[in-house]
PDB file of C-alpha atoms in Angstrom:
ATOM      1  CA  MET I  47      76.545 107.090 103.490  1.00 40.00           C
ATOM      2  CA  VAL I  48      78.591 103.903 103.488  1.00 43.00           C
ATOM      3  CA  ILE I  49      79.021 101.937 100.282  1.00 44.00           C
ATOM      4  CA  THR I  50      80.469  98.494 100.816  1.00 44.00           C
ATOM      5  CA  LEU I  51      82.508  96.864  98.097  1.00 43.00           C
ATOM      6  CA  SER I  52      82.747  93.121  97.563  1.00 43.00           C
ATOM      7  CA  ARG I  53      85.776  91.435  99.097  1.00 47.00           C
ATOM      8  CA  ARG I  54      87.190  90.359  95.740  1.00 46.00           C
ATOM      9  CA  ARG I  55      87.533  93.827  94.318  1.00 52.00           C
ATOM     10  CA  SER I  56      90.177  96.029  95.864  1.00 53.00           C
ATOM     11  CA  LEU I  57      90.583  99.733  95.223  1.00 52.00           C
ATOM     12  CA  SER I  58      93.426 100.840  93.036  1.00 55.00           C
ATOM     13  CA  PRO I  59      95.512 103.655  94.491  1.00 51.00           C
ATOM     14  CA  PHE I  60      93.995 106.049  91.948  1.00 50.00           C
ATOM     15  CA  GLU I  61      90.318 105.358  92.701  1.00 56.00           C
ATOM     16  CA  GLU I  62      88.466 107.540  95.159  1.00 57.00           C
ATOM     17  CA  ARG I  63      87.406 105.985  98.432  1.00 51.00           C
ATOM     18  CA  LYS I  64      83.707 105.410  98.989  1.00 57.00           C
ATOM     19  CA  GLU I  65      83.892 104.034 102.539  1.00 59.00           C
ATOM     20  CA  ASP I  66      84.362 105.778 105.863  1.00 70.00           C
ATOM     21  CA  ASN I  67      87.036 103.332 107.064  1.00 79.00           C
ATOM     22  CA  LEU I  68      90.638 103.082 105.923  1.00 83.00           C
ATOM     23  CA  ASN I  69      92.292  99.695 106.367  1.00 89.00           C
ATOM     24  CA  ARG I  70      96.000  98.904 106.464  1.00 89.00           C
ATOM     25  CA  LYS I  71      96.360  98.042 102.758  1.00 92.00           C
ATOM     26  CA  GLU I  72      94.568 101.222 101.738  1.00 91.00           C
ATOM     27  CA  LEU I  73      96.833 103.234 104.050  1.00 90.00           C
ATOM     28  CA  ILE I  74      99.868 101.648 102.378  1.00 92.00           C
ATOM     29  CA  ARG I  75      98.480 102.562  98.943  1.00 93.00           C
ATOM     30  CA  LEU I  76      97.733 106.121 100.071  1.00 92.00           C
ATOM     31  CA  VAL I  77     101.237 106.643 101.496  1.00 92.00           C
ATOM     32  CA  ALA I  78     102.791 105.180  98.346  1.00 93.00           C
ATOM     33  CA  LYS I  79     100.713 107.406  96.088  1.00 93.00           C
ATOM     34  CA  ASP I  80     101.215 110.629  98.057  1.00 92.00           C
ATOM     35  CA  ASN I  81     104.984 110.166  98.445  1.00 92.00           C
ATOM     36  CA  SER I  82     105.870 108.556  95.085  1.00 91.00           C
ATOM     37  CA  LEU I  83     106.976 105.310  96.746  1.00 92.00           C
ATOM     38  CA  THR I  84     106.556 101.726  95.656  1.00 93.00           C
ATOM     39  CA  LEU I  85     103.991  99.653  97.545  1.00 93.00           C
ATOM     40  CA  GLY I  86     106.821  97.608  99.076  1.00 94.00           C
ATOM     41  CA  ASP I  87     108.653 100.672 100.356  1.00 94.00           C
ATOM     42  CA  SER I  88     105.422 102.134 101.682  1.00 94.00           C
ATOM     43  CA  GLU I  89     104.522  98.878 103.461  1.00 94.00           C
ATOM     44  CA  PHE I  90     108.025  98.741 104.972  1.00 95.00           C
ATOM     45  CA  CYS I  91     107.623 102.296 106.343  1.00 94.00           C
ATOM     46  CA  ILE I  92     104.150 101.651 107.801  1.00 93.00           C
ATOM     47  CA  ASN I  93     105.312  98.386 109.416  1.00 94.00           C
ATOM     48  CA  ALA I  94     108.425 100.055 110.844  1.00 95.00           C
ATOM     49  CA  VAL I  95     106.385 102.846 112.452  1.00 93.00           C
ATOM     50  CA  CYS I  96     103.771 100.443 113.848  1.00 92.00           C
ATOM     51  CA  ASN I  97     106.449  98.105 115.242  1.00 94.00           C
ATOM     52  CA  ALA I  98     108.341 100.988 116.846  1.00 94.00           C
ATOM     53  CA  ILE I  99     105.175 102.325 118.480  1.00 93.00           C
ATOM     54  CA  SER I 100     104.252  98.843 119.745  1.00 92.00           C
ATOM     55  CA  LYS I 101     107.727  98.211 121.160  1.00 94.00           C
ATOM     56  CA  VAL I 102     107.945 101.535 122.987  1.00 94.00           C
ATOM     57  CA  VAL I 103     104.437 101.339 124.453  1.00 93.00           C
ATOM     58  CA  ASN I 104     104.711  97.669 125.455  1.00 91.00           C
ATOM     59  CA  ASP I 105     107.945  98.448 127.291  1.00 92.00           C
ATOM     60  CA  GLY I 106     105.863 100.771 129.479  1.00 89.00           C
ATOM     61  CA  ASP I 107     107.102 104.042 128.032  1.00 92.00           C
ATOM     62  CA  LYS I 108     104.954 106.934 126.852  1.00 94.00           C
ATOM     63  CA  LEU I 109     105.314 107.927 123.189  1.00 93.00           C
ATOM     64  CA  SER I 110     104.436 111.484 122.180  1.00 93.00           C
ATOM     65  CA  ILE I 111     104.503 112.577 118.548  1.00 90.00           C
ATOM     66  CA  TYR I 112     104.078 116.340 118.396  1.00 88.00           C
ATOM     67  CA  GLY I 113     100.895 117.288 116.541  1.00 85.00           C
ATOM     68  CA  PHE I 114      99.840 113.658 116.078  1.00 87.00           C
ATOM     69  CA  GLY I 115      99.150 112.322 119.556  1.00 90.00           C
ATOM     70  CA  THR I 116     100.321 110.334 122.550  1.00 93.00           C
ATOM     71  CA  PHE I 117     100.366 106.562 123.043  1.00 94.00           C
ATOM     72  CA  GLN I 118     100.535 105.190 126.573  1.00 94.00           C
ATOM     73  CA  LYS I 119      99.922 101.891 128.346  1.00 93.00           C
ATOM     74  CA  VAL I 120      97.510 102.289 131.274  1.00 93.00           C
ATOM     75  CA  ARG I 121      96.188  99.818 133.812  1.00 92.00           C
ATOM     76  CA  ARG I 122      92.414  99.365 133.649  1.00 90.00           C
ATOM     77  CA  LYS I 123      90.726  98.987 137.028  1.00 90.00           C
ATOM     78  CA  PRO I 124      88.697  95.817 137.474  1.00 89.00           C
ATOM     79  CA  LYS I 125      84.972  96.545 137.360  1.00 90.00           C
ATOM     80  CA  PRO I 126      82.746  94.105 139.232  1.00 92.00           C
ATOM     81  CA  TYR I 127      79.887  92.693 137.180  1.00 91.00           C
ATOM     82  CA  ARG I 128      77.041  90.272 137.723  1.00 93.00           C
ATOM     83  CA  HIS I 129      77.222  86.924 135.923  1.00 90.00           C
ATOM     84  CA  PRO I 130      74.148  86.790 133.645  1.00 91.00           C
ATOM     85  CA  VAL I 131      73.335  83.116 134.316  1.00 91.00           C
ATOM     86  CA  THR I 132      74.187  82.564 137.980  1.00 91.00           C
ATOM     87  CA  GLY I 133      73.706  86.121 139.231  1.00 90.00           C
ATOM     88  CA  GLU I 134      77.006  85.832 141.101  1.00 93.00           C
ATOM     89  CA  MET I 135      79.200  88.939 141.420  1.00 93.00           C
ATOM     90  CA  CYS I 136      82.487  88.532 139.506  1.00 92.00           C
ATOM     91  CA  VAL I 137      85.595  90.667 139.593  1.00 91.00           C
ATOM     92  CA  PRO I 138      87.926  90.329 136.593  1.00 89.00           C
ATOM     93  CA  GLU I 139      91.692  90.710 136.775  1.00 91.00           C
ATOM     94  CA  PRO I 140      93.064  94.215 136.136  1.00 91.00           C
ATOM     95  CA  SER I 141      94.299  94.577 132.561  1.00 90.00           C
ATOM     96  CA  ASP I 142      96.660  96.783 130.591  1.00 91.00           C
ATOM     97  CA  VAL I 143      95.257  98.709 127.633  1.00 91.00           C
ATOM     98  CA  ILE I 144      96.772 101.102 125.142  1.00 91.00           C
ATOM     99  CA  LYS I 145      95.459 104.654 125.385  1.00 92.00           C
ATOM    100  CA  PHE I 146      95.771 107.117 122.498  1.00 91.00           C
ATOM    101  CA  VAL I 147      95.191 110.813 123.024  1.00 91.00           C
ATOM    102  CA  PRO I 148      94.967 112.644 119.689  1.00 89.00           C
ATOM    103  CA  GLY I 149      97.067 115.735 119.154  1.00 86.00           C
ATOM    104  CA  ILE I 150      96.025 119.119 117.881  1.00 82.00           C
ATOM    105  CA  ALA I 151      96.289 118.026 114.219  1.00 79.00           C
ATOM    106  CA  PHE I 152      93.165 115.867 114.629  1.00 75.00           C
ATOM    107  CA  PHE I 153      90.907 118.689 115.746  1.00 75.00           C
ATOM    108  CA  PRO I 154      89.495 121.376 113.481  1.00 72.00           C
ATOM    109  CA  SER I 155      90.689 124.859 114.174  1.00 63.00           C
ATOM    110  CA  THR I 156      88.412 126.704 116.586  1.00 59.00           C
ATOM    111  CA  GLU I 157      90.262 129.984 116.042  1.00 61.00           C
ATOM    112  CA  PRO I 158      88.808 132.309 113.404  1.00 59.00           C
ATOM    113  CA  ASP I 159      91.005 132.799 110.356  1.00 59.00           C
ATOM    114  CA  TYR I 160      91.977 136.459 110.446  1.00 57.00           C
ATOM    115  CA  ALA I 161      93.995 136.234 107.210  1.00 58.00           C
ATOM    116  CA  ASP I 162      90.778 136.507 105.162  1.00 56.00           C
ATOM    117  CA  LEU I 163      89.765 139.842 106.732  1.00 54.00           C
TER     118      LEU I 163
END
């Protein structure tokens, strides 16, 4: 169930989330709250991480963060398509896209928990 809030009202860091999505400002609030940081310090940290990831990946390098995932720039093959109006076959230019492969921390454990036995 998704409950949408009006644009004027923003969530305080102490309110519970009622949406499925987490935007950048809410992430900053969450990091600040969980780590006892100010919003400015939290925003600085989030921006620093995002800028570092962007710089490394745009330089063509692969970035792996153990447990979190891997960021990599890959070349997308051009797929021919038919123009909807003229019916002519078009082939776009190949493009670079960022690929993210989530690490093990994103997946629920499939191993049974033997500690409870």
